[in-house]
Amino acid sequence: MFHSQALAASAQLIMRHKILLGLGLIWFSSCGTTNNDNLVTGDLYFSFFRIGTYYNLPDSIIKKVEDDLNAVNLEIANNSSDSALIELVLDYRKLKDEGLIYKPVVDIRVDDDLIVKLVLDSTDYDKIKAYKYQDLIDNNKKVRIKARTRRTGLGFYYCTELLELKLVDGKTLPQDNKLKIQDYN
């Protein structure tokens, strides 16, 4: 009985991951790509729901995610044409193999319909996390970021050099009073 409950709970979690990843894949694939010269320029974006690396996550959550990702049989997923799940597992394995899985991540709104995840070193992240969402909203400002990058997976870019970080006039997005948006910390 316990084993079947555990399997059911695991299946539900995997299904949630599939749904979220599927939505993310549709979002990313429909939006195009960044410039070919490995430059990413855009505005700091405060997402309602952040998927990224293991940075600042408790060990219990990291273990659960690792267990779920390790439980995925890529051959079976491939045979069932579950490309979203395959992409998720491969992206996380690539981030892990490249030593980026514990680095901080911020979302960057590159244009009106493309948001990418910028993986950073701690020193660059510390510069970005100083900007607080509510302060930006109150002062009608946004943070413009320009970085030299290397693509590490679907929607993930590793910042090899932070070229520009400046406060400019404009709306920080999203602006929604219904959902609580967290600062980067």
PDB file of C-alpha atoms in Angstrom:
ATOM      1  CA  MET A   1       0.000   0.000   0.000  1.00  0.00           C
ATOM      2  CA  PHE A   2       2.771   2.447   0.969  1.00  0.00           C
ATOM      3  CA  HIS A   3       4.684   1.619  -2.215  1.00  0.00           C
ATOM      4  CA  SER A   4       1.677   2.380  -4.417  1.00  0.00           C
ATOM      5  CA  GLN A   5       1.054   5.665  -2.587  1.00  0.00           C
ATOM      6  CA  ALA A   6       4.680   6.643  -3.066  1.00  0.00           C
ATOM      7  CA  LEU A   7       4.481   5.778  -6.769  1.00  0.00           C
ATOM      8  CA  ALA A   8       1.280   7.790  -7.138  1.00  0.00           C
ATOM      9  CA  ALA A   9       2.840  10.796  -5.378  1.00  0.00           C
ATOM     10  CA  SER A  10       5.945  10.524  -7.570  1.00  0.00           C
ATOM     11  CA  ALA A  11       3.807  10.291 -10.698  1.00  0.00           C
ATOM     12  CA  GLN A  12       1.900  13.422  -9.660  1.00  0.00           C
ATOM     13  CA  LEU A  13       5.126  15.339  -9.095  1.00  0.00           C
ATOM     14  CA  ILE A  14       6.501  14.240 -12.450  1.00  0.00           C
ATOM     15  CA  MET A  15       3.230  15.270 -14.102  1.00  0.00           C
ATOM     16  CA  ARG A  16       3.479  18.722 -12.499  1.00  0.00           C
ATOM     17  CA  HIS A  17       7.054  19.020 -13.787  1.00  0.00           C
ATOM     18  CA  LYS A  18       5.888  17.995 -17.262  1.00  0.00           C
ATOM     19  CA  ILE A  19       3.102  20.562 -17.298  1.00  0.00           C
ATOM     20  CA  LEU A  20       5.362  23.381 -16.118  1.00  0.00           C
ATOM     21  CA  LEU A  21       8.106  22.407 -18.499  1.00  0.00           C
ATOM     22  CA  GLY A  22       5.647  22.030 -21.353  1.00  0.00           C
ATOM     23  CA  LEU A  23       4.359  25.538 -20.773  1.00  0.00           C
ATOM     24  CA  GLY A  24       7.925  26.808 -20.557  1.00  0.00           C
ATOM     25  CA  LEU A  25       8.907  25.027 -23.769  1.00  0.00           C
ATOM     26  CA  ILE A  26       5.958  26.490 -25.636  1.00  0.00           C
ATOM     27  CA  TRP A  27       6.811  29.906 -24.271  1.00  0.00           C
ATOM     28  CA  PHE A  28      10.516  29.711 -25.123  1.00  0.00           C
ATOM     29  CA  SER A  29      10.171  28.011 -28.502  1.00  0.00           C
ATOM     30  CA  SER A  30       7.561  30.442 -29.749  1.00  0.00           C
ATOM     31  CA  CYS A  31       9.673  33.451 -28.924  1.00  0.00           C
ATOM     32  CA  GLY A  32      12.833  33.174 -31.011  1.00  0.00           C
ATOM     33  CA  THR A  33      16.388  33.457 -29.771  1.00  0.00           C
ATOM     34  CA  THR A  34      18.852  36.058 -28.651  1.00  0.00           C
ATOM     35  CA  ASN A  35      21.573  37.519 -30.844  1.00  0.00           C
ATOM     36  CA  ASN A  36      24.105  35.147 -32.387  1.00  0.00           C
ATOM     37  CA  ASP A  37      27.036  37.107 -30.977  1.00  0.00           C
ATOM     38  CA  ASN A  38      26.368  35.710 -27.481  1.00  0.00           C
ATOM     39  CA  LEU A  39      25.161  39.008 -26.105  1.00  0.00           C
ATOM     40  CA  VAL A  40      22.023  39.095 -24.013  1.00  0.00           C
ATOM     41  CA  THR A  41      20.499  42.514 -23.409  1.00  0.00           C
ATOM     42  CA  GLY A  42      17.265  43.007 -21.555  1.00  0.00           C
ATOM     43  CA  ASP A  43      15.482  44.039 -18.398  1.00  0.00           C
ATOM     44  CA  LEU A  44      15.547  42.321 -15.041  1.00  0.00           C
ATOM     45  CA  TYR A  45      12.277  40.405 -14.725  1.00  0.00           C
ATOM     46  CA  PHE A  46      10.664  39.332 -11.482  1.00  0.00           C
ATOM     47  CA  SER A  47       8.766  36.129 -12.303  1.00  0.00           C
ATOM     48  CA  PHE A  48       5.877  34.867 -10.234  1.00  0.00           C
ATOM     49  CA  PHE A  49       7.226  31.351 -10.436  1.00  0.00           C
ATOM     50  CA  ARG A  50      10.942  30.791 -10.791  1.00  0.00           C
ATOM     51  CA  ILE A  51      12.491  27.641 -12.140  1.00  0.00           C
ATOM     52  CA  GLY A  52      16.230  27.676 -12.211  1.00  0.00           C
ATOM     53  CA  THR A  53      19.122  26.089 -10.393  1.00  0.00           C
ATOM     54  CA  TYR A  54      19.505  24.742  -6.878  1.00  0.00           C
ATOM     55  CA  TYR A  55      20.816  28.069  -5.589  1.00  0.00           C
ATOM     56  CA  ASN A  56      19.352  28.860  -2.146  1.00  0.00           C
ATOM     57  CA  LEU A  57      17.152  25.747  -2.130  1.00  0.00           C
ATOM     58  CA  PRO A  58      17.018  23.563   0.983  1.00  0.00           C
ATOM     59  CA  ASP A  59      18.743  20.196   0.789  1.00  0.00           C
ATOM     60  CA  SER A  60      15.416  18.370   1.133  1.00  0.00           C
ATOM     61  CA  ILE A  61      14.046  19.960  -2.059  1.00  0.00           C
ATOM     62  CA  ILE A  62      17.300  19.384  -3.934  1.00  0.00           C
ATOM     63  CA  LYS A  63      17.220  15.719  -2.947  1.00  0.00           C
ATOM     64  CA  LYS A  64      13.598  15.363  -4.064  1.00  0.00           C
ATOM     65  CA  VAL A  65      14.267  17.000  -7.437  1.00  0.00           C
ATOM     66  CA  GLU A  66      17.393  14.876  -7.924  1.00  0.00           C
ATOM     67  CA  ASP A  67      15.489  11.707  -7.054  1.00  0.00           C
ATOM     68  CA  ASP A  68      12.714  12.630  -9.500  1.00  0.00           C
ATOM     69  CA  LEU A  69      15.143  13.488 -12.291  1.00  0.00           C
ATOM     70  CA  ASN A  70      17.165  10.325 -11.704  1.00  0.00           C
ATOM     71  CA  ALA A  71      13.979   8.248 -11.770  1.00  0.00           C
ATOM     72  CA  VAL A  72      13.186   9.376 -15.298  1.00  0.00           C
ATOM     73  CA  ASN A  73      14.022   6.700 -17.812  1.00  0.00           C
ATOM     74  CA  LEU A  74      14.996   8.706 -20.898  1.00  0.00           C
ATOM     75  CA  GLU A  75      14.541   5.724 -23.194  1.00  0.00           C
ATOM     76  CA  ILE A  76      10.931   5.245 -22.073  1.00  0.00           C
ATOM     77  CA  ALA A  77      10.297   9.002 -22.216  1.00  0.00           C
ATOM     78  CA  ASN A  78      11.772   9.104 -25.731  1.00  0.00           C
ATOM     79  CA  ASN A  79       9.571   6.218 -26.867  1.00  0.00           C
ATOM     80  CA  SER A  80       6.509   8.022 -25.532  1.00  0.00           C
ATOM     81  CA  SER A  81       7.517  11.229 -27.363  1.00  0.00           C
ATOM     82  CA  ASP A  82       7.715  13.129 -24.095  1.00  0.00           C
ATOM     83  CA  SER A  83      10.088  15.796 -25.397  1.00  0.00           C
ATOM     84  CA  ALA A  84       9.345  18.276 -22.575  1.00  0.00           C
ATOM     85  CA  LEU A  85      10.437  15.831 -19.887  1.00  0.00           C
ATOM     86  CA  ILE A  86      13.497  14.789 -21.885  1.00  0.00           C
ATOM     87  CA  GLU A  87      14.511  18.439 -22.350  1.00  0.00           C
ATOM     88  CA  LEU A  88      14.104  19.155 -18.630  1.00  0.00           C
ATOM     89  CA  VAL A  89      16.260  16.208 -17.602  1.00  0.00           C
ATOM     90  CA  LEU A  90      18.935  16.952 -20.207  1.00  0.00           C
ATOM     91  CA  ASP A  91      19.065  20.651 -19.283  1.00  0.00           C
ATOM     92  CA  TYR A  92      19.532  19.895 -15.598  1.00  0.00           C
ATOM     93  CA  ARG A  93      22.171  17.273 -16.353  1.00  0.00           C
ATOM     94  CA  LYS A  94      24.008  19.779 -18.554  1.00  0.00           C
ATOM     95  CA  LEU A  95      23.880  22.468 -15.860  1.00  0.00           C
ATOM     96  CA  LYS A  96      25.176  19.932 -13.356  1.00  0.00           C
ATOM     97  CA  ASP A  97      27.939  18.676 -15.671  1.00  0.00           C
ATOM     98  CA  GLU A  98      29.086  22.245 -16.298  1.00  0.00           C
ATOM     99  CA  GLY A  99      29.198  23.023 -12.560  1.00  0.00           C
ATOM    100  CA  LEU A 100      26.405  25.603 -12.832  1.00  0.00           C
ATOM    101  CA  ILE A 101      23.624  23.837 -10.931  1.00  0.00           C
ATOM    102  CA  TYR A 102      24.282  25.686  -7.644  1.00  0.00           C
ATOM    103  CA  LYS A 103      24.833  29.132  -9.191  1.00  0.00           C
ATOM    104  CA  PRO A 104      22.224  31.898  -8.883  1.00  0.00           C
ATOM    105  CA  VAL A 105      19.814  32.670 -11.714  1.00  0.00           C
ATOM    106  CA  VAL A 106      17.839  35.770 -12.693  1.00  0.00           C
ATOM    107  CA  ASP A 107      15.204  36.171 -15.365  1.00  0.00           C
ATOM    108  CA  ILE A 108      15.893  38.643 -18.159  1.00  0.00           C
ATOM    109  CA  ARG A 109      13.152  39.970 -20.418  1.00  0.00           C
ATOM    110  CA  VAL A 110      14.974  40.178 -23.729  1.00  0.00           C
ATOM    111  CA  ASP A 111      12.023  41.494 -25.721  1.00  0.00           C
ATOM    112  CA  ASP A 112       8.258  41.636 -25.390  1.00  0.00           C
ATOM    113  CA  ASP A 113       7.799  37.893 -25.535  1.00  0.00           C
ATOM    114  CA  LEU A 114      11.119  36.275 -24.617  1.00  0.00           C
ATOM    115  CA  ILE A 115      12.410  35.698 -21.114  1.00  0.00           C
ATOM    116  CA  VAL A 116      15.694  33.874 -20.603  1.00  0.00           C
ATOM    117  CA  LYS A 117      17.398  32.606 -17.480  1.00  0.00           C
ATOM    118  CA  LEU A 118      20.794  34.148 -16.833  1.00  0.00           C
ATOM    119  CA  VAL A 119      23.061  31.981 -14.671  1.00  0.00           C
ATOM    120  CA  LEU A 120      25.576  34.136 -12.810  1.00  0.00           C
ATOM    121  CA  ASP A 121      28.576  33.978 -10.552  1.00  0.00           C
ATOM    122  CA  SER A 122      27.894  35.153  -7.003  1.00  0.00           C
ATOM    123  CA  THR A 123      29.739  38.465  -7.409  1.00  0.00           C
ATOM    124  CA  ASP A 124      27.612  39.490 -10.389  1.00  0.00           C
ATOM    125  CA  TYR A 125      24.453  38.215  -8.712  1.00  0.00           C
ATOM    126  CA  ASP A 126      25.181  40.331  -5.626  1.00  0.00           C
ATOM    127  CA  LYS A 127      25.156  43.433  -7.838  1.00  0.00           C
ATOM    128  CA  ILE A 128      21.762  42.508  -9.296  1.00  0.00           C
ATOM    129  CA  LYS A 129      20.011  41.389  -6.123  1.00  0.00           C
ATOM    130  CA  ALA A 130      20.585  44.842  -4.610  1.00  0.00           C
ATOM    131  CA  TYR A 131      17.679  46.064  -6.757  1.00  0.00           C
ATOM    132  CA  LYS A 132      14.354  45.534  -4.993  1.00  0.00           C
ATOM    133  CA  TYR A 133      11.138  44.973  -6.876  1.00  0.00           C
ATOM    134  CA  GLN A 134       8.937  47.386  -4.910  1.00  0.00           C
ATOM    135  CA  ASP A 135      11.537  50.179  -5.031  1.00  0.00           C
ATOM    136  CA  LEU A 136      11.732  49.829  -8.807  1.00  0.00           C
ATOM    137  CA  ILE A 137       7.930  49.915  -9.129  1.00  0.00           C
ATOM    138  CA  ASP A 138       7.589  52.915  -6.790  1.00  0.00           C
ATOM    139  CA  ASN A 139      10.199  54.917  -8.707  1.00  0.00           C
ATOM    140  CA  ASN A 140       9.117  53.837 -12.217  1.00  0.00           C
ATOM    141  CA  LYS A 141      12.538  52.340 -12.907  1.00  0.00           C
ATOM    142  CA  LYS A 142      13.848  49.119 -14.364  1.00  0.00           C
ATOM    143  CA  VAL A 143      17.248  47.447 -14.451  1.00  0.00           C
ATOM    144  CA  ARG A 144      18.862  47.063 -17.872  1.00  0.00           C
ATOM    145  CA  ILE A 145      21.361  44.219 -18.142  1.00  0.00           C
ATOM    146  CA  LYS A 146      23.834  43.491 -20.912  1.00  0.00           C
ATOM    147  CA  ALA A 147      25.961  40.374 -20.648  1.00  0.00           C
ATOM    148  CA  ARG A 148      28.288  38.272 -22.724  1.00  0.00           C
ATOM    149  CA  THR A 149      26.947  34.743 -22.448  1.00  0.00           C
ATOM    150  CA  ARG A 150      27.248  31.117 -23.378  1.00  0.00           C
ATOM    151  CA  ARG A 151      24.089  29.089 -23.966  1.00  0.00           C
ATOM    152  CA  THR A 152      23.837  26.146 -21.590  1.00  0.00           C
ATOM    153  CA  GLY A 153      20.363  24.794 -22.328  1.00  0.00           C
ATOM    154  CA  LEU A 154      16.871  25.723 -23.402  1.00  0.00           C
ATOM    155  CA  GLY A 155      16.416  29.261 -22.121  1.00  0.00           C
ATOM    156  CA  PHE A 156      19.536  29.105 -19.900  1.00  0.00           C
ATOM    157  CA  TYR A 157      22.529  31.340 -20.574  1.00  0.00           C
ATOM    158  CA  TYR A 158      25.687  31.476 -18.462  1.00  0.00           C
ATOM    159  CA  CYS A 159      27.014  35.010 -17.956  1.00  0.00           C
ATOM    160  CA  THR A 160      30.707  34.966 -18.830  1.00  0.00           C
ATOM    161  CA  GLU A 161      30.966  38.749 -18.455  1.00  0.00           C
ATOM    162  CA  LEU A 162      28.508  41.247 -17.029  1.00  0.00           C
ATOM    163  CA  LEU A 163      28.996  44.180 -19.405  1.00  0.00           C
ATOM    164  CA  GLU A 164      26.352  46.618 -18.210  1.00  0.00           C
ATOM    165  CA  LEU A 165      23.998  46.960 -15.276  1.00  0.00           C
ATOM    166  CA  LYS A 166      22.141  50.237 -15.085  1.00  0.00           C
ATOM    167  CA  LEU A 167      18.984  51.728 -13.683  1.00  0.00           C
ATOM    168  CA  VAL A 168      16.792  53.331 -16.358  1.00  0.00           C
ATOM    169  CA  ASP A 169      13.334  54.873 -16.539  1.00  0.00           C
ATOM    170  CA  GLY A 170      10.528  52.458 -17.328  1.00  0.00           C
ATOM    171  CA  LYS A 171       8.223  49.839 -15.896  1.00  0.00           C
ATOM    172  CA  THR A 172       9.624  46.825 -14.120  1.00  0.00           C
ATOM    173  CA  LEU A 173       7.530  43.856 -15.179  1.00  0.00           C
ATOM    174  CA  PRO A 174       5.395  42.136 -14.290  1.00  0.00           C
ATOM    175  CA  GLN A 175       3.209  44.488 -12.329  1.00  0.00           C
ATOM    176  CA  ASP A 176       0.467  42.566 -10.588  1.00  0.00           C
ATOM    177  CA  ASN A 177      -1.191  43.261  -7.263  1.00  0.00           C
ATOM    178  CA  LYS A 178      -2.762  39.799  -7.008  1.00  0.00           C
ATOM    179  CA  LEU A 179       0.378  37.685  -6.731  1.00  0.00           C
ATOM    180  CA  LYS A 180       3.287  38.252  -4.387  1.00  0.00           C
ATOM    181  CA  ILE A 181       6.508  38.751  -6.277  1.00  0.00           C
ATOM    182  CA  GLN A 182       9.712  37.980  -4.419  1.00  0.00           C
ATOM    183  CA  ASP A 183      12.971  39.888  -4.667  1.00  0.00           C
ATOM    184  CA  TYR A 184      16.110  38.081  -5.733  1.00  0.00           C
ATOM    185  CA  ASN A 185      18.008  37.157  -2.599  1.00  0.00           C
TER     186      ASN A 185
END
